JSON list of C-alpha atoms in Angstrom, two decimals:
[
{"chain": "W", "resi": 1, "resn": "SER", "atom": "CA", "xyz": [27.95, 25.79, 64.04]},
{"chain": "W", "resi": 2, "resn": "ALA", "atom": "CA", "xyz": [30.74, 23.54, 62.83]},
{"chain": "W", "resi": 3, "resn": "VAL", "atom": "CA", "xyz": [31.92, 23.31, 59.26]},
{"chain": "W", "resi": 4, "resn": "ILE", "atom": "CA", "xyz": [33.17, 19.89, 58.25]},
{"chain": "W", "resi": 5, "resn": "SER", "atom": "CA", "xyz": [35.25, 19.22, 55.17]},
{"chain": "W", "resi": 6, "resn": "GLN", "atom": "CA", "xyz": [36.21, 15.92, 53.63]},
{"chain": "W", "resi": 7, "resn": "LYS", "atom": "CA", "xyz": [38.86, 14.90, 51.14]},
{"chain": "W", "resi": 8, "resn": "PRO", "atom": "CA", "xyz": [38.62, 13.52, 48.54]},
{"chain": "W", "resi": 9, "resn": "SER", "atom": "CA", "xyz": [35.11, 14.43, 47.44]},
{"chain": "W", "resi": 10, "resn": "ARG", "atom": "CA", "xyz": [35.03, 11.43, 45.15]},
{"chain": "W", "resi": 11, "resn": "ASP", "atom": "CA", "xyz": [37.30, 8.70, 43.87]},
{"chain": "W", "resi": 12, "resn": "ILE", "atom": "CA", "xyz": [37.27, 5.70, 41.59]},
{"chain": "W", "resi": 13, "resn": "CYS", "atom": "CA", "xyz": [39.42, 2.85, 42.85]},
{"chain": "W", "resi": 14, "resn": "GLN", "atom": "CA", "xyz": [40.44, -0.58, 41.76]},
{"chain": "W", "resi": 15, "resn": "ARG", "atom": "CA", "xyz": [39.43, -3.70, 43.60]},
{"chain": "W", "resi": 16, "resn": "GLY", "atom": "CA", "xyz": [41.94, -4.73, 46.28]},
{"chain": "W", "resi": 17, "resn": "THR", "atom": "CA", "xyz": [43.33, -1.26, 46.89]},
{"chain": "W", "resi": 18, "resn": "SER", "atom": "CA", "xyz": [42.77, 1.03, 49.89]},
{"chain": "W", "resi": 19, "resn": "LEU", "atom": "CA", "xyz": [41.55, 4.61, 50.18]},
{"chain": "W", "resi": 20, "resn": "THR", "atom": "CA", "xyz": [41.99, 6.99, 53.09]},
{"chain": "W", "resi": 21, "resn": "ILE", "atom": "CA", "xyz": [39.35, 9.67, 53.59]},
{"chain": "W", "resi": 22, "resn": "GLN", "atom": "CA", "xyz": [40.18, 12.73, 55.64]},
{"chain": "W", "resi": 23, "resn": "CYS", "atom": "CA", "xyz": [37.72, 14.72, 57.76]},
{"chain": "W", "resi": 24, "resn": "GLN", "atom": "CA", "xyz": [38.51, 18.15, 59.15]},
{"chain": "W", "resi": 25, "resn": "VAL", "atom": "CA", "xyz": [36.29, 20.16, 61.49]},
{"chain": "W", "resi": 26, "resn": "ASP", "atom": "CA", "xyz": [36.75, 23.90, 61.82]},
{"chain": "W", "resi": 27, "resn": "SER", "atom": "CA", "xyz": [36.12, 23.90, 65.58]},
{"chain": "W", "resi": 28, "resn": "GLN", "atom": "CA", "xyz": [36.59, 21.43, 68.38]},
{"chain": "W", "resi": 29, "resn": "VAL", "atom": "CA", "xyz": [33.93, 18.78, 68.64]},
{"chain": "W", "resi": 30, "resn": "THR", "atom": "CA", "xyz": [33.55, 16.21, 71.36]},
{"chain": "W", "resi": 31, "resn": "MET", "atom": "CA", "xyz": [32.33, 13.40, 69.15]},
{"chain": "W", "resi": 32, "resn": "MET", "atom": "CA", "xyz": [33.13, 12.40, 65.58]},
{"chain": "W", "resi": 33, "resn": "PHE", "atom": "CA", "xyz": [31.51, 9.61, 63.62]},
{"chain": "W", "resi": 34, "resn": "TRP", "atom": "CA", "xyz": [31.81, 7.86, 60.30]},
{"chain": "W", "resi": 35, "resn": "TYR", "atom": "CA", "xyz": [28.75, 6.80, 58.33]},
{"chain": "W", "resi": 36, "resn": "ARG", "atom": "CA", "xyz": [28.12, 5.03, 55.06]},
{"chain": "W", "resi": 37, "resn": "GLN", "atom": "CA", "xyz": [25.21, 5.75, 52.74]},
{"chain": "W", "resi": 38, "resn": "GLN", "atom": "CA", "xyz": [24.82, 3.26, 49.95]},
{"chain": "W", "resi": 39, "resn": "PRO", "atom": "CA", "xyz": [22.96, 4.26, 46.80]},
{"chain": "W", "resi": 40, "resn": "GLY", "atom": "CA", "xyz": [19.28, 4.85, 47.50]},
{"chain": "W", "resi": 41, "resn": "GLN", "atom": "CA", "xyz": [19.62, 3.83, 51.11]},
{"chain": "W", "resi": 42, "resn": "SER", "atom": "CA", "xyz": [19.83, 5.52, 54.48]},
{"chain": "W", "resi": 43, "resn": "LEU", "atom": "CA", "xyz": [22.83, 6.11, 56.67]},
{"chain": "W", "resi": 44, "resn": "THR", "atom": "CA", "xyz": [24.58, 3.35, 58.56]},
{"chain": "W", "resi": 45, "resn": "LEU", "atom": "CA", "xyz": [26.94, 4.17, 61.40]},
{"chain": "W", "resi": 46, "resn": "ILE", "atom": "CA", "xyz": [30.35, 2.59, 60.90]},
{"chain": "W", "resi": 47, "resn": "ALA", "atom": "CA", "xyz": [32.14, 3.75, 64.04]},
{"chain": "W", "resi": 48, "resn": "THR", "atom": "CA", "xyz": [32.75, 6.44, 66.61]},
{"chain": "W", "resi": 49, "resn": "ALA", "atom": "CA", "xyz": [36.16, 8.04, 66.18]},
{"chain": "W", "resi": 50, "resn": "ASN", "atom": "CA", "xyz": [37.74, 8.43, 69.61]},
{"chain": "W", "resi": 51, "resn": "GLN", "atom": "CA", "xyz": [40.49, 10.96, 70.14]},
{"chain": "W", "resi": 52, "resn": "GLY", "atom": "CA", "xyz": [43.81, 9.28, 70.83]},
{"chain": "W", "resi": 53, "resn": "SER", "atom": "CA", "xyz": [42.40, 5.78, 71.14]},
{"chain": "W", "resi": 54, "resn": "GLU", "atom": "CA", "xyz": [40.88, 3.02, 69.07]},
{"chain": "W", "resi": 55, "resn": "ALA", "atom": "CA", "xyz": [37.59, 3.70, 67.38]},
{"chain": "W", "resi": 56, "resn": "THR", "atom": "CA", "xyz": [34.39, 2.04, 68.57]},
{"chain": "W", "resi": 57, "resn": "TYR", "atom": "CA", "xyz": [32.89, -0.02, 65.76]},
{"chain": "W", "resi": 58, "resn": "GLU", "atom": "CA", "xyz": [29.26, -0.92, 65.16]},
{"chain": "W", "resi": 59, "resn": "SER", "atom": "CA", "xyz": [28.10, -4.43, 64.50]},
{"chain": "W", "resi": 60, "resn": "GLY", "atom": "CA", "xyz": [29.19, -5.57, 61.07]},
{"chain": "W", "resi": 61, "resn": "PHE", "atom": "CA", "xyz": [32.18, -3.26, 60.83]},
{"chain": "W", "resi": 62, "resn": "VAL", "atom": "CA", "xyz": [35.71, -4.21, 61.83]},
{"chain": "W", "resi": 63, "resn": "ILE", "atom": "CA", "xyz": [38.94, -2.36, 62.34]},
{"chain": "W", "resi": 64, "resn": "ASP", "atom": "CA", "xyz": [40.88, -4.38, 59.76]},
{"chain": "W", "resi": 65, "resn": "LYS", "atom": "CA", "xyz": [38.47, -3.29, 57.04]},
{"chain": "W", "resi": 66, "resn": "PHE", "atom": "CA", "xyz": [37.84, 0.28, 58.24]},
{"chain": "W", "resi": 67, "resn": "PRO", "atom": "CA", "xyz": [40.78, 1.53, 60.30]},
{"chain": "W", "resi": 68, "resn": "ILE", "atom": "CA", "xyz": [40.05, 4.94, 61.81]},
{"chain": "W", "resi": 69, "resn": "SER", "atom": "CA", "xyz": [42.32, 7.48, 63.40]},
{"chain": "W", "resi": 70, "resn": "ARG", "atom": "CA", "xyz": [41.56, 10.64, 65.36]},
{"chain": "W", "resi": 71, "resn": "PRO", "atom": "CA", "xyz": [44.79, 12.24, 66.50]},
{"chain": "W", "resi": 72, "resn": "ASN", "atom": "CA", "xyz": [43.12, 15.42, 67.78]},
{"chain": "W", "resi": 73, "resn": "LEU", "atom": "CA", "xyz": [39.69, 16.97, 68.34]},
{"chain": "W", "resi": 74, "resn": "THR", "atom": "CA", "xyz": [39.34, 18.37, 64.84]},
{"chain": "W", "resi": 75, "resn": "PHE", "atom": "CA", "xyz": [40.71, 15.69, 62.50]},
{"chain": "W", "resi": 76, "resn": "SER", "atom": "CA", "xyz": [39.92, 12.09, 61.67]},
{"chain": "W", "resi": 77, "resn": "THR", "atom": "CA", "xyz": [40.64, 9.62, 58.89]},
{"chain": "W", "resi": 78, "resn": "LEU", "atom": "CA", "xyz": [38.78, 6.55, 57.66]},
{"chain": "W", "resi": 79, "resn": "THR", "atom": "CA", "xyz": [40.54, 3.99, 55.50]},
{"chain": "W", "resi": 80, "resn": "VAL", "atom": "CA", "xyz": [38.55, 1.59, 53.38]},
{"chain": "W", "resi": 81, "resn": "SER", "atom": "CA", "xyz": [40.88, -1.38, 52.99]},
{"chain": "W", "resi": 82, "resn": "ASN", "atom": "CA", "xyz": [41.11, -4.12, 50.39]},
{"chain": "W", "resi": 83, "resn": "MET", "atom": "CA", "xyz": [38.16, -2.64, 48.55]},
{"chain": "W", "resi": 84, "resn": "SER", "atom": "CA", "xyz": [35.54, -4.55, 46.61]},
{"chain": "W", "resi": 85, "resn": "PRO", "atom": "CA", "xyz": [32.65, -3.25, 44.47]},
{"chain": "W", "resi": 86, "resn": "GLU", "atom": "CA", "xyz": [30.36, -3.72, 47.51]},
{"chain": "W", "resi": 87, "resn": "ASP", "atom": "CA", "xyz": [32.26, -0.89, 49.21]},
{"chain": "W", "resi": 88, "resn": "SER", "atom": "CA", "xyz": [31.00, 1.57, 46.61]},
{"chain": "W", "resi": 89, "resn": "SER", "atom": "CA", "xyz": [29.13, 4.12, 48.68]},
{"chain": "W", "resi": 90, "resn": "ILE", "atom": "CA", "xyz": [29.12, 7.63, 50.06]},
{"chain": "W", "resi": 91, "resn": "TYR", "atom": "CA", "xyz": [31.18, 7.90, 53.22]},
{"chain": "W", "resi": 92, "resn": "LEU", "atom": "CA", "xyz": [30.20, 10.71, 55.57]},
{"chain": "W", "resi": 93, "resn": "CYS", "atom": "CA", "xyz": [31.99, 12.18, 58.53]},
{"chain": "W", "resi": 94, "resn": "SER", "atom": "CA", "xyz": [29.94, 13.85, 61.23]},
{"chain": "W", "resi": 95, "resn": "GLY", "atom": "CA", "xyz": [30.60, 15.65, 64.45]},
{"chain": "W", "resi": 96, "resn": "GLY", "atom": "CA", "xyz": [29.01, 17.65, 67.22]},
{"chain": "W", "resi": 97, "resn": "ALA", "atom": "CA", "xyz": [30.00, 19.58, 70.32]},
{"chain": "W", "resi": 98, "resn": "VAL", "atom": "CA", "xyz": [26.83, 19.32, 72.35]},
{"chain": "W", "resi": 99, "resn": "PRO", "atom": "CA", "xyz": [24.32, 16.45, 72.57]},
{"chain": "W", "resi": 100, "resn": "ASP", "atom": "CA", "xyz": [21.76, 17.74, 70.13]},
{"chain": "W", "resi": 101, "resn": "THR", "atom": "CA", "xyz": [23.93, 19.22, 67.44]},
{"chain": "W", "resi": 102, "resn": "GLN", "atom": "CA", "xyz": [25.19, 17.13, 64.61]},
{"chain": "W", "resi": 103, "resn": "TYR", "atom": "CA", "xyz": [26.90, 18.31, 61.45]},
{"chain": "W", "resi": 104, "resn": "PHE", "atom": "CA", "xyz": [27.76, 16.21, 58.46]},
{"chain": "W", "resi": 105, "resn": "GLY", "atom": "CA", "xyz": [30.58, 16.67, 56.03]},
{"chain": "W", "resi": 106, "resn": "PRO", "atom": "CA", "xyz": [29.82, 16.81, 52.31]},
{"chain": "W", "resi": 107, "resn": "GLY", "atom": "CA", "xyz": [30.67, 13.14, 51.88]},
{"chain": "W", "resi": 108, "resn": "THR", "atom": "CA", "xyz": [33.14, 11.14, 49.80]},
{"chain": "W", "resi": 109, "resn": "ARG", "atom": "CA", "xyz": [31.63, 9.28, 46.87]},
{"chain": "W", "resi": 110, "resn": "LEU", "atom": "CA", "xyz": [33.60, 6.08, 46.36]},
{"chain": "W", "resi": 111, "resn": "THR", "atom": "CA", "xyz": [33.30, 3.83, 43.32]},
{"chain": "W", "resi": 112, "resn": "VAL", "atom": "CA", "xyz": [35.17, 0.54, 43.30]},
{"chain": "W", "resi": 113, "resn": "LEU", "atom": "CA", "xyz": [35.69, -1.18, 39.98]},
{"chain": "K", "resi": 1, "resn": "GLN", "atom": "CA", "xyz": [11.46, -5.53, 61.70]},
{"chain": "K", "resi": 2, "resn": "LYS", "atom": "CA", "xyz": [13.63, -2.51, 61.09]},
{"chain": "K", "resi": 3, "resn": "GLU", "atom": "CA", "xyz": [14.76, -0.58, 64.12]},
{"chain": "K", "resi": 4, "resn": "VAL", "atom": "CA", "xyz": [13.49, 2.69, 62.65]},
{"chain": "K", "resi": 5, "resn": "GLU", "atom": "CA", "xyz": [10.71, 2.70, 60.08]},
{"chain": "K", "resi": 6, "resn": "GLN", "atom": "CA", "xyz": [9.35, 5.60, 58.08]},
{"chain": "K", "resi": 7, "resn": "ASN", "atom": "CA", "xyz": [6.54, 6.06, 55.58]},
{"chain": "K", "resi": 8, "resn": "SER", "atom": "CA", "xyz": [7.84, 4.60, 52.35]},
{"chain": "K", "resi": 9, "resn": "GLY", "atom": "CA", "xyz": [6.73, 7.66, 50.38]},
{"chain": "K", "resi": 10, "resn": "PRO", "atom": "CA", "xyz": [7.12, 9.47, 48.20]},
{"chain": "K", "resi": 11, "resn": "LEU", "atom": "CA", "xyz": [4.87, 12.11, 49.69]},
{"chain": "K", "resi": 12, "resn": "SER", "atom": "CA", "xyz": [3.54, 14.92, 47.54]},
{"chain": "K", "resi": 13, "resn": "VAL", "atom": "CA", "xyz": [1.73, 17.97, 48.91]},
{"chain": "K", "resi": 14, "resn": "PRO", "atom": "CA", "xyz": [0.68, 21.28, 47.34]},
{"chain": "K", "resi": 15, "resn": "GLU", "atom": "CA", "xyz": [2.43, 24.45, 48.33]},
{"chain": "K", "resi": 16, "resn": "GLY", "atom": "CA", "xyz": [0.98, 25.90, 51.53]},
{"chain": "K", "resi": 17, "resn": "ALA", "atom": "CA", "xyz": [-0.30, 22.56, 52.81]},
{"chain": "K", "resi": 18, "resn": "ILE", "atom": "CA", "xyz": [0.81, 20.67, 55.90]},
{"chain": "K", "resi": 19, "resn": "ALA", "atom": "CA", "xyz": [3.20, 17.80, 55.27]},
{"chain": "K", "resi": 20, "resn": "SER", "atom": "CA", "xyz": [3.12, 14.99, 57.82]},
{"chain": "K", "resi": 21, "resn": "LEU", "atom": "CA", "xyz": [6.05, 12.61, 58.12]},
{"chain": "K", "resi": 22, "resn": "ASN", "atom": "CA", "xyz": [5.90, 9.61, 60.40]},
{"chain": "K", "resi": 23, "resn": "CYS", "atom": "CA", "xyz": [8.41, 7.35, 62.07]},
{"chain": "K", "resi": 24, "resn": "THR", "atom": "CA", "xyz": [8.20, 4.37, 64.41]},
{"chain": "K", "resi": 25, "resn": "TYR", "atom": "CA", "xyz": [11.02, 2.73, 66.34]},
{"chain": "K", "resi": 26, "resn": "SER", "atom": "CA", "xyz": [11.41, -0.66, 67.93]},
{"chain": "K", "resi": 27, "resn": "ASP", "atom": "CA", "xyz": [13.70, -0.12, 70.92]},
{"chain": "K", "resi": 28, "resn": "ARG", "atom": "CA", "xyz": [11.76, 1.10, 73.97]},
{"chain": "K", "resi": 29, "resn": "GLY", "atom": "CA", "xyz": [15.03, 2.27, 75.50]},
{"chain": "K", "resi": 30, "resn": "SER", "atom": "CA", "xyz": [15.38, 4.98, 72.88]},
{"chain": "K", "resi": 31, "resn": "GLN", "atom": "CA", "xyz": [15.58, 8.42, 74.42]},
{"chain": "K", "resi": 32, "resn": "SER", "atom": "CA", "xyz": [16.61, 10.87, 71.74]},
{"chain": "K", "resi": 33, "resn": "PHE", "atom": "CA", "xyz": [14.91, 11.49, 68.42]},
{"chain": "K", "resi": 34, "resn": "PHE", "atom": "CA", "xyz": [16.01, 13.57, 65.48]},
{"chain": "K", "resi": 35, "resn": "TRP", "atom": "CA", "xyz": [14.78, 14.70, 62.10]},
{"chain": "K", "resi": 36, "resn": "TYR", "atom": "CA", "xyz": [17.21, 15.42, 59.29]},
{"chain": "K", "resi": 37, "resn": "ARG", "atom": "CA", "xyz": [16.60, 16.93, 55.89]},
{"chain": "K", "resi": 38, "resn": "GLN", "atom": "CA", "xyz": [18.67, 15.71, 52.96]},
{"chain": "K", "resi": 39, "resn": "TYR", "atom": "CA", "xyz": [18.55, 17.43, 49.62]},
{"chain": "K", "resi": 40, "resn": "SER", "atom": "CA", "xyz": [19.43, 15.32, 46.60]},
{"chain": "K", "resi": 41, "resn": "GLY", "atom": "CA", "xyz": [23.19, 14.97, 46.29]},
{"chain": "K", "resi": 42, "resn": "LYS", "atom": "CA", "xyz": [23.81, 16.68, 49.62]},
{"chain": "K", "resi": 43, "resn": "SER", "atom": "CA", "xyz": [24.58, 15.51, 53.13]},
{"chain": "K", "resi": 44, "resn": "PRO", "atom": "CA", "xyz": [21.93, 15.41, 55.88]},
{"chain": "K", "resi": 45, "resn": "GLU", "atom": "CA", "xyz": [21.14, 18.51, 57.91]},
{"chain": "K", "resi": 46, "resn": "LEU", "atom": "CA", "xyz": [19.73, 18.27, 61.45]},
{"chain": "K", "resi": 47, "resn": "ILE", "atom": "CA", "xyz": [16.49, 20.24, 61.68]},
{"chain": "K", "resi": 48, "resn": "MET", "atom": "CA", "xyz": [14.76, 19.03, 64.86]},
{"chain": "K", "resi": 49, "resn": "SER", "atom": "CA", "xyz": [15.51, 17.12, 68.02]},
{"chain": "K", "resi": 50, "resn": "ILE", "atom": "CA", "xyz": [13.00, 15.95, 70.62]},
{"chain": "K", "resi": 51, "resn": "TYR", "atom": "CA", "xyz": [13.43, 14.07, 73.87]},
{"chain": "K", "resi": 52, "resn": "SER", "atom": "CA", "xyz": [10.15, 14.32, 75.79]},
{"chain": "K", "resi": 53, "resn": "ASN", "atom": "CA", "xyz": [6.61, 13.27, 74.98]},
{"chain": "K", "resi": 54, "resn": "GLY", "atom": "CA", "xyz": [4.54, 15.95, 73.32]},
{"chain": "K", "resi": 55, "resn": "ASP", "atom": "CA", "xyz": [5.16, 18.60, 70.72]},
{"chain": "K", "resi": 56, "resn": "LYS", "atom": "CA", "xyz": [8.19, 20.75, 69.98]},
{"chain": "K", "resi": 57, "resn": "GLU", "atom": "CA", "xyz": [7.81, 23.64, 67.59]},
{"chain": "K", "resi": 58, "resn": "ASP", "atom": "CA", "xyz": [10.50, 25.48, 65.65]},
{"chain": "K", "resi": 59, "resn": "GLY", "atom": "CA", "xyz": [9.19, 27.88, 63.06]},
{"chain": "K", "resi": 60, "resn": "ARG", "atom": "CA", "xyz": [7.17, 25.94, 60.49]},
{"chain": "K", "resi": 61, "resn": "PHE", "atom": "CA", "xyz": [8.36, 22.61, 61.89]},
{"chain": "K", "resi": 62, "resn": "THR", "atom": "CA", "xyz": [6.72, 20.67, 64.72]},
{"chain": "K", "resi": 63, "resn": "ALA", "atom": "CA", "xyz": [8.11, 17.41, 66.05]},
{"chain": "K", "resi": 64, "resn": "GLN", "atom": "CA", "xyz": [5.77, 15.14, 67.99]},
{"chain": "K", "resi": 65, "resn": "LEU", "atom": "CA", "xyz": [6.84, 12.28, 70.23]},
{"chain": "K", "resi": 66, "resn": "ASN", "atom": "CA", "xyz": [4.79, 9.51, 71.81]},
{"chain": "K", "resi": 67, "resn": "LYS", "atom": "CA", "xyz": [7.06, 7.08, 73.61]},
{"chain": "K", "resi": 68, "resn": "ALA", "atom": "CA", "xyz": [4.21, 4.79, 74.65]},
{"chain": "K", "resi": 69, "resn": "SER", "atom": "CA", "xyz": [3.34, 4.24, 71.00]},
{"chain": "K", "resi": 70, "resn": "GLN", "atom": "CA", "xyz": [7.01, 4.40, 69.94]},
{"chain": "K", "resi": 71, "resn": "TYR", "atom": "CA", "xyz": [6.09, 7.01, 67.41]},
{"chain": "K", "resi": 72, "resn": "VAL", "atom": "CA", "xyz": [7.66, 10.27, 66.32]},
{"chain": "K", "resi": 73, "resn": "SER", "atom": "CA", "xyz": [6.42, 12.60, 63.61]},
{"chain": "K", "resi": 74, "resn": "LEU", "atom": "CA", "xyz": [7.38, 15.80, 61.85]},
{"chain": "K", "resi": 75, "resn": "LEU", "atom": "CA", "xyz": [4.81, 18.31, 60.64]},
{"chain": "K", "resi": 76, "resn": "ILE", "atom": "CA", "xyz": [5.79, 20.99, 58.17]},
{"chain": "K", "resi": 77, "resn": "ARG", "atom": "CA", "xyz": [3.28, 23.82, 58.00]},
{"chain": "K", "resi": 78, "resn": "ASP", "atom": "CA", "xyz": [2.88, 26.11, 55.00]},
{"chain": "K", "resi": 79, "resn": "SER", "atom": "CA", "xyz": [5.02, 23.77, 52.91]},
{"chain": "K", "resi": 80, "resn": "GLN", "atom": "CA", "xyz": [7.26, 25.42, 50.35]},
{"chain": "K", "resi": 81, "resn": "PRO", "atom": "CA", "xyz": [8.88, 24.00, 47.22]},
{"chain": "K", "resi": 82, "resn": "SER", "atom": "CA", "xyz": [12.21, 24.48, 49.01]},
{"chain": "K", "resi": 83, "resn": "ASP", "atom": "CA", "xyz": [11.05, 21.86, 51.54]},
{"chain": "K", "resi": 84, "resn": "SER", "atom": "CA", "xyz": [11.24, 19.22, 48.82]},
{"chain": "K", "resi": 85, "resn": "ALA", "atom": "CA", "xyz": [13.83, 16.78, 50.12]},
{"chain": "K", "resi": 86, "resn": "THR", "atom": "CA", "xyz": [14.24, 13.42, 51.83]},
{"chain": "K", "resi": 87, "resn": "TYR", "atom": "CA", "xyz": [13.49, 13.54, 55.55]},
{"chain": "K", "resi": 88, "resn": "LEU", "atom": "CA", "xyz": [15.34, 11.10, 57.76]},
{"chain": "K", "resi": 89, "resn": "CYS", "atom": "CA", "xyz": [14.22, 10.02, 61.21]},
{"chain": "K", "resi": 90, "resn": "ALA", "atom": "CA", "xyz": [17.05, 9.07, 63.58]},
{"chain": "K", "resi": 91, "resn": "VAL", "atom": "CA", "xyz": [16.96, 7.52, 67.03]},
{"chain": "K", "resi": 92, "resn": "THR", "atom": "CA", "xyz": [19.57, 7.10, 69.75]},
{"chain": "K", "resi": 93, "resn": "LEU", "atom": "CA", "xyz": [19.43, 4.90, 72.82]},
{"chain": "K", "resi": 94, "resn": "GLY", "atom": "CA", "xyz": [20.66, 7.48, 75.27]},
{"chain": "K", "resi": 95, "resn": "ARG", "atom": "CA", "xyz": [20.76, 11.18, 75.91]},
{"chain": "K", "resi": 96, "resn": "THR", "atom": "CA", "xyz": [24.00, 11.12, 74.03]},
{"chain": "K", "resi": 97, "resn": "ASN", "atom": "CA", "xyz": [25.43, 12.90, 71.07]},
{"chain": "K", "resi": 98, "resn": "ALA", "atom": "CA", "xyz": [23.07, 12.96, 68.11]},
{"chain": "K", "resi": 99, "resn": "GLY", "atom": "CA", "xyz": [25.78, 11.31, 66.06]},
{"chain": "K", "resi": 100, "resn": "LYS", "atom": "CA", "xyz": [25.40, 7.79, 67.41]},
{"chain": "K", "resi": 101, "resn": "SER", "atom": "CA", "xyz": [22.06, 7.24, 65.77]},
{"chain": "K", "resi": 102, "resn": "THR", "atom": "CA", "xyz": [20.07, 4.64, 63.91]},
{"chain": "K", "resi": 103, "resn": "PHE", "atom": "CA", "xyz": [18.45, 6.11, 60.83]},
{"chain": "K", "resi": 104, "resn": "GLY", "atom": "CA", "xyz": [15.27, 5.24, 59.02]},
{"chain": "K", "resi": 105, "resn": "ASP", "atom": "CA", "xyz": [15.24, 4.89, 55.25]},
{"chain": "K", "resi": 106, "resn": "GLY", "atom": "CA", "xyz": [13.76, 8.33, 54.80]},
{"chain": "K", "resi": 107, "resn": "THR", "atom": "CA", "xyz": [10.62, 9.75, 53.23]},
{"chain": "K", "resi": 108, "resn": "THR", "atom": "CA", "xyz": [10.93, 11.82, 50.10]},
{"chain": "K", "resi": 109, "resn": "LEU", "atom": "CA", "xyz": [8.72, 14.89, 50.14]},
{"chain": "K", "resi": 110, "resn": "THR", "atom": "CA", "xyz": [7.78, 16.87, 47.06]},
{"chain": "K", "resi": 111, "resn": "VAL", "atom": "CA", "xyz": [6.01, 20.20, 47.47]},
{"chain": "K", "resi": 112, "resn": "LYS", "atom": "CA", "xyz": [4.30, 21.21, 44.25]},
{"chain": "K", "resi": 113, "resn": "PRO", "atom": "CA", "xyz": [3.89, 24.94, 43.45]}
]
């Protein structure tokens, strides 16, 4: 199994600022993803983090707002840019090495004031 | 219509009973189906995957899939208080990594001692 860590675990940010969330996997995974889980709601896929190339974004999410990097197989970052209170959410990194395995990181709880 | 719909819940069962969790999906092209368990304040954990019509058993858990009816369910036999959690149904269009999924809103299960 893969162990996924995220930093920071939580943060409180001011409107208009940006926050970069880091995701580290302890073993190589083929796919990495970023999700958002808003309070009391289910998970929404933001994007697939592609190694060495631009991320693939889902409908409703754009690179300018959520730039993503994945320089190698075990590390990815998600930046939440120009934040507003509507961006307050839990951001989750996930990854897997084979089709039917999927591990989630512990999440980053973001509050935007 | 939501792409993935689950019983709104909450669902409460006595210890030792069978808990039945249901999920329907709208896209007939869906090929992969997953059940996650999410404890309060924690990230989701993949507990079952199913790809073919019929039943798949893993310990106390049985996943059932009926593609004609666009229906997938999770049965938990001999329910334990430790099974109390929110159960998320997730669906992907292809036989691809479990990560690129559409999630339902979840059903919260409480198992009473």
